[in-house]
XYZ file of C-alpha atoms in Angstrom:
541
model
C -20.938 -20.172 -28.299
C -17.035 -20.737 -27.183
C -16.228 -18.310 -24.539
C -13.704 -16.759 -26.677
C -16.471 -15.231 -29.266
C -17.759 -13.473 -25.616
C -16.339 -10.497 -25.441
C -16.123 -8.245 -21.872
C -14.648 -4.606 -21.562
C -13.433 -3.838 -18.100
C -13.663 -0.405 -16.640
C -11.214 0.329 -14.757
C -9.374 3.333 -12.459
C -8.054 0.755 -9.552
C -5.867 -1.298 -11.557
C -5.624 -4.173 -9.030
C -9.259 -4.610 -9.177
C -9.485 -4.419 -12.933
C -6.395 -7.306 -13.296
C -8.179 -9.565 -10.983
C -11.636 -9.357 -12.934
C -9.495 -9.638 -16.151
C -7.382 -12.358 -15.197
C -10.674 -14.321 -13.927
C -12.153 -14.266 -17.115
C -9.305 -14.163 -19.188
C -8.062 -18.188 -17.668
C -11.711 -19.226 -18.493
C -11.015 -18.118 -22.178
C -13.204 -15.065 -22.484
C -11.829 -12.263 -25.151
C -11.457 -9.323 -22.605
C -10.879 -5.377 -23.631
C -9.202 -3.129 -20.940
C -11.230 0.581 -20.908
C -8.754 2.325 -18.613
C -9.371 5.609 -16.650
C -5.946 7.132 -15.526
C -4.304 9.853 -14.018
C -1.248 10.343 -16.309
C -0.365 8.656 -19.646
C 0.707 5.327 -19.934
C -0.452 4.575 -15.696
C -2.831 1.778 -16.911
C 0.266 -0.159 -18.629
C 0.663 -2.338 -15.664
C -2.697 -4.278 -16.184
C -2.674 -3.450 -20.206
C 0.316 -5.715 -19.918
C -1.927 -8.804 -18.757
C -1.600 -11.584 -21.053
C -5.361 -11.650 -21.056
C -6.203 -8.079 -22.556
C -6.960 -8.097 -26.216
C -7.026 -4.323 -26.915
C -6.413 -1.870 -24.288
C -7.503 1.848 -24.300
C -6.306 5.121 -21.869
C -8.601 7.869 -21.397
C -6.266 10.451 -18.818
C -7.867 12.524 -16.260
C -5.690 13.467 -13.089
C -8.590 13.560 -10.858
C -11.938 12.222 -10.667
C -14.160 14.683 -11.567
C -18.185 15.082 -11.182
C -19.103 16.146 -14.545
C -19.334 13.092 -17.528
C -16.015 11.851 -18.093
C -16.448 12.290 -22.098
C -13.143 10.782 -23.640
C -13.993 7.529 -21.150
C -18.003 7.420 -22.539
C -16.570 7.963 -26.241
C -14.231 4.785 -26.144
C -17.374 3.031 -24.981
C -19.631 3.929 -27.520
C -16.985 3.346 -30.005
C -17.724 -0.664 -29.433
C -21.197 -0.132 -31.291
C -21.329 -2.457 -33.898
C -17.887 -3.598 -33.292
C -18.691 -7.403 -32.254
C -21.550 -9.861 -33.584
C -23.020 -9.914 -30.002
C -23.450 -7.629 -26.896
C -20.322 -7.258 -25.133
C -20.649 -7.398 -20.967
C -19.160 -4.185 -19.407
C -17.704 -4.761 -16.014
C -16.829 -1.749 -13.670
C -13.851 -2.628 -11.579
C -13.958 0.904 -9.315
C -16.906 3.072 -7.836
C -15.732 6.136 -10.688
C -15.414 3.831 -13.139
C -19.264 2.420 -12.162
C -20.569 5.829 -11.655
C -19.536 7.100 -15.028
C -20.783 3.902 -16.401
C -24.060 4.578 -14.297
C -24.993 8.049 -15.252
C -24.492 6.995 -19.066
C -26.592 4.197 -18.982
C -29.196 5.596 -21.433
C -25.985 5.849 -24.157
C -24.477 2.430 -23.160
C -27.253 -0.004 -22.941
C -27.868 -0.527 -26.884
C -24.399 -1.470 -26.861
C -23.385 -3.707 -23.455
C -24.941 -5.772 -21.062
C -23.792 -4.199 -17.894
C -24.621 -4.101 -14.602
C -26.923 -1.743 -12.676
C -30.197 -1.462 -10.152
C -32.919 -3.278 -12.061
C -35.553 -0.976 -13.292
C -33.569 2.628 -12.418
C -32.329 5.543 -13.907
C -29.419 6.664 -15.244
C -27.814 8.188 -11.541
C -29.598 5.599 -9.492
C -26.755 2.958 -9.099
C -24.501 6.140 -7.903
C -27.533 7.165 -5.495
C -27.211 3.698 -4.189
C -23.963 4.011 -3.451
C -24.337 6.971 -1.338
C -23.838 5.590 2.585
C -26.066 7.377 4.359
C -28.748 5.774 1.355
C -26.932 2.524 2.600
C -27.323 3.292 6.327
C -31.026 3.612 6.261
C -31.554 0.495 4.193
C -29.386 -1.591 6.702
C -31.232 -0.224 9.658
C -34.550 -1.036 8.088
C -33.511 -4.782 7.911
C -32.234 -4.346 11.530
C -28.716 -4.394 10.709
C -26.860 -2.567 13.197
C -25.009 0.709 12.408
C -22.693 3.610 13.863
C -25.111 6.463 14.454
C -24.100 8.905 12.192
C -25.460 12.502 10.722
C -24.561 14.391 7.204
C -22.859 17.668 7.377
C -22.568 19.635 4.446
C -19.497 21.826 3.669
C -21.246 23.971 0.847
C -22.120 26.695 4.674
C -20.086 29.614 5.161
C -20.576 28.089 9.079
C -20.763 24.415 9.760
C -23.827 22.985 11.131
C -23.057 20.569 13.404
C -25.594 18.594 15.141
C -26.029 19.487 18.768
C -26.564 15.766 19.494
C -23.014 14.394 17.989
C -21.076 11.785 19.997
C -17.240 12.635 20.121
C -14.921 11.073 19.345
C -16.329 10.610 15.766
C -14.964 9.291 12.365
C -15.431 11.425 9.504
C -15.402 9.507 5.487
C -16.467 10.638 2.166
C -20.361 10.155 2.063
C -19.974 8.581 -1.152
C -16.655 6.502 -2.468
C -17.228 7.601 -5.925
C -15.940 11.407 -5.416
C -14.226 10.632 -2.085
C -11.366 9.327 -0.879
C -10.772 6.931 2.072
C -7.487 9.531 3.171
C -10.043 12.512 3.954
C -11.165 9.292 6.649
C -10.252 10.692 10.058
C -11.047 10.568 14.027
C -11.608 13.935 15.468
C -11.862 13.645 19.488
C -13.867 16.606 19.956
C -15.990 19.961 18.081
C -12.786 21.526 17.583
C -10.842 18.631 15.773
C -14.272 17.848 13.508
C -14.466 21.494 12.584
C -10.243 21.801 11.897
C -10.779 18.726 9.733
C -14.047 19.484 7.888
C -12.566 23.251 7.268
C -9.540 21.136 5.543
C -11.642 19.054 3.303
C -13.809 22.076 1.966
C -10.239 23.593 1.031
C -10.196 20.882 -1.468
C -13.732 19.652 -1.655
C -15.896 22.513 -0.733
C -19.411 21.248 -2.838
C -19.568 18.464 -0.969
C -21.604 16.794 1.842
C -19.824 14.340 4.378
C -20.697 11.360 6.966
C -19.660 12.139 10.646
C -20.053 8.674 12.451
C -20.132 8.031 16.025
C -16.413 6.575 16.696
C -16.620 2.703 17.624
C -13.408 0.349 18.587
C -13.377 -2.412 16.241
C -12.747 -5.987 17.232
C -12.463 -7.674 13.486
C -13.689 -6.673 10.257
C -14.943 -8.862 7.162
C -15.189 -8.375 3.540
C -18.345 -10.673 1.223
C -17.774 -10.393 -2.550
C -20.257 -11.873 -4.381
C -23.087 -11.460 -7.410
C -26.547 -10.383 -7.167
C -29.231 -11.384 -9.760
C -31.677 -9.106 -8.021
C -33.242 -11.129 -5.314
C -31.327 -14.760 -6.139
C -27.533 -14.097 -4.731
C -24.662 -15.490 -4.381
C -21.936 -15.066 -1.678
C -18.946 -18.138 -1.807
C -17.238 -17.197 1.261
C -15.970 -14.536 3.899
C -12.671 -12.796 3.812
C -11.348 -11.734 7.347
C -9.179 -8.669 7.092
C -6.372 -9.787 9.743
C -4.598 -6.822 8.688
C -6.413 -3.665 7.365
C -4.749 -1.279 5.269
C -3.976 2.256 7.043
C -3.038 4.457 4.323
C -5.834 3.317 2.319
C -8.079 3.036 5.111
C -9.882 0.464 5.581
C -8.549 -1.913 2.460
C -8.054 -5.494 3.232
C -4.462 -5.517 3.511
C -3.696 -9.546 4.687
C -6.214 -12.122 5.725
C -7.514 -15.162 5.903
C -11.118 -16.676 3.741
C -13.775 -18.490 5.341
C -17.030 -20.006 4.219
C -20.170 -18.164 4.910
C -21.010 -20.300 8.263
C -18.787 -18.454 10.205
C -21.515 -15.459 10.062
C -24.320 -18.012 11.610
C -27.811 -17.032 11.236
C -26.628 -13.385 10.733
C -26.367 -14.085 6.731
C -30.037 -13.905 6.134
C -29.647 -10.436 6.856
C -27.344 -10.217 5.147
C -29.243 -11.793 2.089
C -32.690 -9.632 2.984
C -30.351 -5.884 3.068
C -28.933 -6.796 -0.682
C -32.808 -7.618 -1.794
C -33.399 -4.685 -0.997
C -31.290 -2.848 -3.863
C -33.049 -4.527 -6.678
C -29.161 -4.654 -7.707
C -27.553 -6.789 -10.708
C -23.751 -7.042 -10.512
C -21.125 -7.778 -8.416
C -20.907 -6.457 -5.153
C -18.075 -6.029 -1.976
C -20.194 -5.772 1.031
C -17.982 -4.936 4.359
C -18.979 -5.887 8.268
C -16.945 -4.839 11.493
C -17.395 -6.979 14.647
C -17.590 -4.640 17.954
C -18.485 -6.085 21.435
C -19.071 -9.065 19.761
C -21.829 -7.909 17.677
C -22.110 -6.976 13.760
C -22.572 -3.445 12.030
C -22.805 -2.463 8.843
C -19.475 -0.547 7.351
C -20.128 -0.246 3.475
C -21.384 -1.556 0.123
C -19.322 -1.473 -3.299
C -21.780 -1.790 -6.115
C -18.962 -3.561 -8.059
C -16.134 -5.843 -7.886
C -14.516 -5.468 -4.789
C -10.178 -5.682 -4.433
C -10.246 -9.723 -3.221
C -12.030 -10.853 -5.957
C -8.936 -12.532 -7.232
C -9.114 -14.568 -3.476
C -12.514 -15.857 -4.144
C -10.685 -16.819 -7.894
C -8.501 -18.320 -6.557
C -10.480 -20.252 -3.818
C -12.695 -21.942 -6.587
C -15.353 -19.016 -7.068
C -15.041 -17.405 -10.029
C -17.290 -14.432 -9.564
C -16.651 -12.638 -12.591
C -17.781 -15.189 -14.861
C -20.353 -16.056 -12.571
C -21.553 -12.608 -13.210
C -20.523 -12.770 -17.165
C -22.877 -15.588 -17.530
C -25.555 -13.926 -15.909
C -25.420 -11.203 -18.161
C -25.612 -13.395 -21.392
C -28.684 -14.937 -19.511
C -26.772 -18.558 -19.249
C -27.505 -20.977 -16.422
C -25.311 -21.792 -13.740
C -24.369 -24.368 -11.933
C -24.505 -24.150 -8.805
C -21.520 -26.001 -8.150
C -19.840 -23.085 -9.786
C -21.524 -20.759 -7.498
C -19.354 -22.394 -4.084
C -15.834 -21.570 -3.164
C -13.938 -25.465 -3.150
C -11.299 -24.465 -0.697
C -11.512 -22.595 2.598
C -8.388 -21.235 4.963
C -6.188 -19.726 2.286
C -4.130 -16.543 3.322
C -3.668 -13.582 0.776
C -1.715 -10.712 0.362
C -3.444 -7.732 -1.571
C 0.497 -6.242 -2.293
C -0.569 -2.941 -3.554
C -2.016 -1.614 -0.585
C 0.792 -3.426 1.900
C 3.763 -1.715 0.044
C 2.100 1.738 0.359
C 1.277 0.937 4.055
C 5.089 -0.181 4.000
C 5.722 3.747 2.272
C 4.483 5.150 4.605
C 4.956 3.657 7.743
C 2.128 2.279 9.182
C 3.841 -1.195 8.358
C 7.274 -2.488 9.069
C 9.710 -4.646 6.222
C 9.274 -7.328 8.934
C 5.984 -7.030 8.609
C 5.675 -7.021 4.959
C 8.017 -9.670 4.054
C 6.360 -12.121 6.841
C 2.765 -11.295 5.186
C 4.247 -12.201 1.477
C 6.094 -15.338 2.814
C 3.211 -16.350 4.136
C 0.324 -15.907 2.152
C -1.330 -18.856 -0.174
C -2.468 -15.828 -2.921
C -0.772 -13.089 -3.821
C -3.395 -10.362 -5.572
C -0.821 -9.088 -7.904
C 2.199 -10.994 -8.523
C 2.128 -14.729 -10.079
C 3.718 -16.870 -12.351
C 0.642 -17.286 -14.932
C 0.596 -13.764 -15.718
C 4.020 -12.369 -15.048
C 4.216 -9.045 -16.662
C 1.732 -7.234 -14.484
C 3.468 -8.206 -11.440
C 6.990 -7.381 -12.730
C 6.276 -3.799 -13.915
C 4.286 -3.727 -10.134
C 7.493 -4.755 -8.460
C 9.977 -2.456 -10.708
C 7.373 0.365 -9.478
C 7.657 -0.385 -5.689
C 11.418 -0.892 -5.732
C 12.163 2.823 -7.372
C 10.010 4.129 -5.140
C 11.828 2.244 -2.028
C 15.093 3.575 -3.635
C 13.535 6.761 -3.686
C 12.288 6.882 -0.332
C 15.322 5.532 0.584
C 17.621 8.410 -0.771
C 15.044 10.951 0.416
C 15.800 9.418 3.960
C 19.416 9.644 3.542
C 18.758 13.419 2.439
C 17.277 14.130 5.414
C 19.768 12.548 7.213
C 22.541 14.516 6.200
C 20.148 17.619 6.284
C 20.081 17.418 10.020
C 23.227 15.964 10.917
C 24.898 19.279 9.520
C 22.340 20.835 11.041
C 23.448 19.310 15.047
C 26.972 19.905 14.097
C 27.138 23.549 12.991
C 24.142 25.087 14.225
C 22.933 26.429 11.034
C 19.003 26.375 10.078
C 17.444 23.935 7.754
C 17.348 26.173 4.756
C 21.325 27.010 5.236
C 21.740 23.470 5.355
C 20.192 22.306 2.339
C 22.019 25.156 0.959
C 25.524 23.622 1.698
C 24.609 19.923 0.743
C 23.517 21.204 -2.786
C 26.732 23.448 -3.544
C 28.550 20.421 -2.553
C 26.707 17.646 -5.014
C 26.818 20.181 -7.688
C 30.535 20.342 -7.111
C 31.357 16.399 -6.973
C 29.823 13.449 -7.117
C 29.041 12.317 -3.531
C 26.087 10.603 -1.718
C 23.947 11.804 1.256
C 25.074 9.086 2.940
C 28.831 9.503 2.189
C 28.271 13.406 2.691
C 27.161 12.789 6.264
C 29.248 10.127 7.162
C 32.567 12.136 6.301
C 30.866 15.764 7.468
C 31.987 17.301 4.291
C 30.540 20.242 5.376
C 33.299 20.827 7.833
C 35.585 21.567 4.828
C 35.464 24.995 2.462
C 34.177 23.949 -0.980
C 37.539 23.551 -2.788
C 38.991 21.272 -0.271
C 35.931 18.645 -0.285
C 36.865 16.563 -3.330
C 40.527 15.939 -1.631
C 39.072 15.188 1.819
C 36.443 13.060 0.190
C 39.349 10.848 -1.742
C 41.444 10.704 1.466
C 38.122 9.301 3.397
C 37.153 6.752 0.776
C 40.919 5.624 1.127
C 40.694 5.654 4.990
C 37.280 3.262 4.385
C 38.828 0.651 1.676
C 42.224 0.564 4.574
C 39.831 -0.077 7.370
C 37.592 -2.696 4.619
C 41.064 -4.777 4.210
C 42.056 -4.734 7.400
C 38.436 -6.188 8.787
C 38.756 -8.844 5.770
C 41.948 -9.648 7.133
C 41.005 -10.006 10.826
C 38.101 -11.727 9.915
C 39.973 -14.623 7.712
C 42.809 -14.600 10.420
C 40.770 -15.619 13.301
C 38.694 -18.112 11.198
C 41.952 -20.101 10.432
C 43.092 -19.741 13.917
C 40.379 -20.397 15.900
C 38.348 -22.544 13.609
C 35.458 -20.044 13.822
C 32.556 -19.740 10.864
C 32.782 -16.151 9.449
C 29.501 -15.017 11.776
C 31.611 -16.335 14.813
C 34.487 -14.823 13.587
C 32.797 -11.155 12.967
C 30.748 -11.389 16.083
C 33.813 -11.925 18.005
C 35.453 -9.168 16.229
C 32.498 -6.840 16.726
C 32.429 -7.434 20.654
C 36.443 -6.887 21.465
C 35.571 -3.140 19.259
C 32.712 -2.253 20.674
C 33.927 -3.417 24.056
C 37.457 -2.035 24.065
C 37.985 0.093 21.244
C 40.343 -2.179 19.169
C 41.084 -1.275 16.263
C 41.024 -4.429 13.074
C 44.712 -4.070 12.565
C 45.341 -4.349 16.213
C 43.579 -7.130 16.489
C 44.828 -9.067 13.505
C 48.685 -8.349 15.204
C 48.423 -8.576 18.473
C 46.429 -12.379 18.092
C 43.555 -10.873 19.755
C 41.785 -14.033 19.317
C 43.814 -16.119 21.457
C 43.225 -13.749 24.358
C 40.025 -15.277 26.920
C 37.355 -12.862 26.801
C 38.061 -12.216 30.330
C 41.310 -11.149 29.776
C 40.749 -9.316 27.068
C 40.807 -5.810 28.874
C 43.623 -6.442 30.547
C 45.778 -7.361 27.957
C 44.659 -4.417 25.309
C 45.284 -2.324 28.540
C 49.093 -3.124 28.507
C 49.018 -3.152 24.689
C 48.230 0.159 24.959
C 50.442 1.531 27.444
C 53.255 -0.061 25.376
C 52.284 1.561 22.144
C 52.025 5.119 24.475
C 55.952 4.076 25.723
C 56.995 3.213 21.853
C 55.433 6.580 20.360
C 57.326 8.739 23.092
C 60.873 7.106 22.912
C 60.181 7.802 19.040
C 59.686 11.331 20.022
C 62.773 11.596 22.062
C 65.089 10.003 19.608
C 63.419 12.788 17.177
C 64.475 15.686 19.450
């Protein structure tokens, strides 16, 4: 059978995930169907624009709910009958897995999907509960953060007398939880301030409280298990972890497996002990030189597209699996080693909110080998992805330039934030003007019906001042023989030095003068212009 009569549906609520998985199959030929889960109509276009989905369907649900996700479960069991042989479903997100998971008993006449061998519907989402995960990696003597559940269903928290502080608080399960509610509290007061926050929002709900650990270097393993056979092509070193999304490998580097030493086998011994068939994204941190466990994703993990693209393709390593095909095991290594990727989604929204600089960002995307989202071979995803991040730049941007103005007027007159915002509204309302404009002429300083003139007479004043740099600029490039940097460095210096103004310098040759004498001579040039303006005066009287 010809890969294209295989078909695969990928579930998906993490788009980047789902577009690596689909792109991964969909170069080896495979017919793949996008099953999306989003928050608002038409959010899943960016990866139902892949080149590589056949059909794509949207069921919307703004948050992640519990109960059975019904519209999601009724696309699926719309595929009954609907191709000669069992399609594979793929999960590409821990909601996406867990609706998958506790509708197993509906979806397993239709798919070949992944799950722990022998369980329940509910069991792969018990799995992925991480004090479940804790215990299991202890038993194999993996090392781990000591840690304790609290629950936030108690009118008081009970908080266990033994906790270390400072402690790190996450969602005891990824499925319901998000890594934002992850936070350090220093002491009992900060843990119970934050807990009291997330049972605002989440209040049937238990969460992990770890002891707090400084971490020297953390690792992500993607890889497949076939129960106890597994496969694991390489490491991928998170050089820079992702801060908003806490935790996300943000910009690394991959390895081979040998860099963990003898501490793979168990690494190989805690996935036996899931009884686990799928693909997995299994995460280590490094402290004092040691390793501990962090989590396990009982699906494909966000660089899945690294392993891709470093000669591992474990998506169809899993596919094939699923249809009970052999493998080589040729297929089963990575071919190249050292590459650098960029996973862009979660570096722009670091970027957004500040945890990363545009330095920072643009060095990272200059620099990496693979780029998670963006590529030639399957443009459209990454355009509408790079559309998205530049109006939301430009929005940041203006809301910046808001605030800007918001509190200049605010040094300038005194007036409170609210009176503020008042006066910058009446005034856009009343012409067209930007923040930036708005607080770079202090508009404000002028009633309402005077602002449009004093605005024209300042954009006036600007395009003056705009020719006369253009002139200075050209002038001492043809005198002096200067490139235009020189030239506007040079121009730049003798202003912010002495004051000059462009015209001044453009007439009085200021060019010619040796920086050293420089002072000197604007010194006289000004005592002149202070002799001409008061004979003018005289002769006026």
């Amino acid at each position: 059978m010809d890969n294209n009569e295989k078909l695969v549906v990928v579930l998906s609520r993490n788009y980047s995930t789902g577009l690596s998985v689909i792109r991964s199959l969909g170069t080896k030929g495979y017919t793949v169907d996008l099953v999306a889960s989003a928050p608002r109509e038409g959010a899943s276009a960016f990866i139902a624009k892949s080149k590589f989905v056949r059909n794509a369907y949207e069921a919307v649900s703004k948050k992640v709910k519990q109960e059975e996700d019904t519209e999601l479960v009724d696309i699926l069991l719309a595929y009954e009958g609907q191709w000669p042989t069992k399609p594979v479903l793929v999960a590409a997100d821990d909601y996406t897995a867990s609706v998958m998971d506790k509708n197993s008993d509906k979806l397993k006449n239709i798919f070949l999907m992944p799950g722990i061998l022998g369980g329940e519907p509910g069991s792969l989402t018990h799995m992925m509960d991480k004090s479940v995960q804790g215990k299991i990696a202890r038993s194999v003597g993996i090392k781990t953060p000591k840690e304790w559940v609290v629950s936030l269903r108690e009118e008081e928290f009970d908080i266990p007398e033994d906790m270390i502080y400072p402690c790190y608080v996450k969602p005891l399960g990824s499925t319901f939880g998000y890594k934002q509610e992850m936070a350090r509290c220093n002491d009992i007061d900060e843990l119970k301030a934050h807990l009291q926050k997330l049972r605002e929002s989440y209040s049937d709900r238990s969460i992990l409280v770890q002891e707090f650990m400084f971490i020297d270097e953390e690792y992500d393993l993607e890889g497949v298990c076939m129960d106890q056979d597994i496969v694991i092509p390489g490491i991928v070193f998170k050089e820079f972890v992702a801060q908003y999304d806490r935790g996300v490998p943000l910009y690394g580097e991959f390895f081979a497996v040998e860099k963990f030493g003898a501490f793979m086998e168990k690494v190989y011994e805690f996935l036996r002990e899931f009884h686990y068939f799928g693909m997995f994204d299994l995460g280590f941190n490094v402290i004092d030189g040691e390793y501990y466990f962090n989590e396990l994703n009982l699906r494909s993990g966000g660089t899945n597209y690294v392993y891709f693209e470093s000669g591992a393709n474990l998506s169809e390593i899993f596919v094939k699996a699923a249809l009970g095909e052999n493998l080589d095991p040729e297929e089963c290594k990575a071919k190249v080693f050292g590459k650098k990727y960029l996973y862009e989604k979660v570096a722009w929204d670091d970027y957004f909110h500040k945890y990363l600089t545009k330095d920072q960002l643009n060095n990272c995307t200059e620099t990496a080998d693979i780029h998670i989202m963006v590529n030639d071979y399957d443009p459209i995803p990454g355009e509408i992805f790079m559309e998205e991040v530049t109006a939301e730049e430009k929005r940041l941007r203006r809301k910046e330039l808001r605030n800007q103005a918001i509190n200049k007027t605010m040094e300038d007159t005194g007036w409170d934030r609210e009176q503020a915002k008042e006066k910058l509204r009446e005034t856009r309302e009343h012409m067209d003007v930007s923040y930036k404009d708005y607080a770079a002429f202090k508009l404000w300083r002028f009633p309402l019906e005077e602002q449009e003139e004093a605005y024209q007479k300042a954009l006036k004043k600007r395009e003056r001042l705009k020719k006369q740099r253009e002139e200075a600029i050209t002038y001492a490039m043809d005198i002096m023989g200067w490139s235009e940097e020189e030239a506007k460095a040079q121009i730049k210096d003798a202003r912010e030095r002495l004051g000059i103004s462009y015209k001044d310098y453009t007439k009085y040759r200021f060019c010619l003068v040796p920086l050293e004498n420089q002072a000197e001579e604007y010194d006289k040039i000004l005592i002149a212009k202070e002799k001409e303006k008061e004979q003018k005066e005289q002769k006026e009287q």
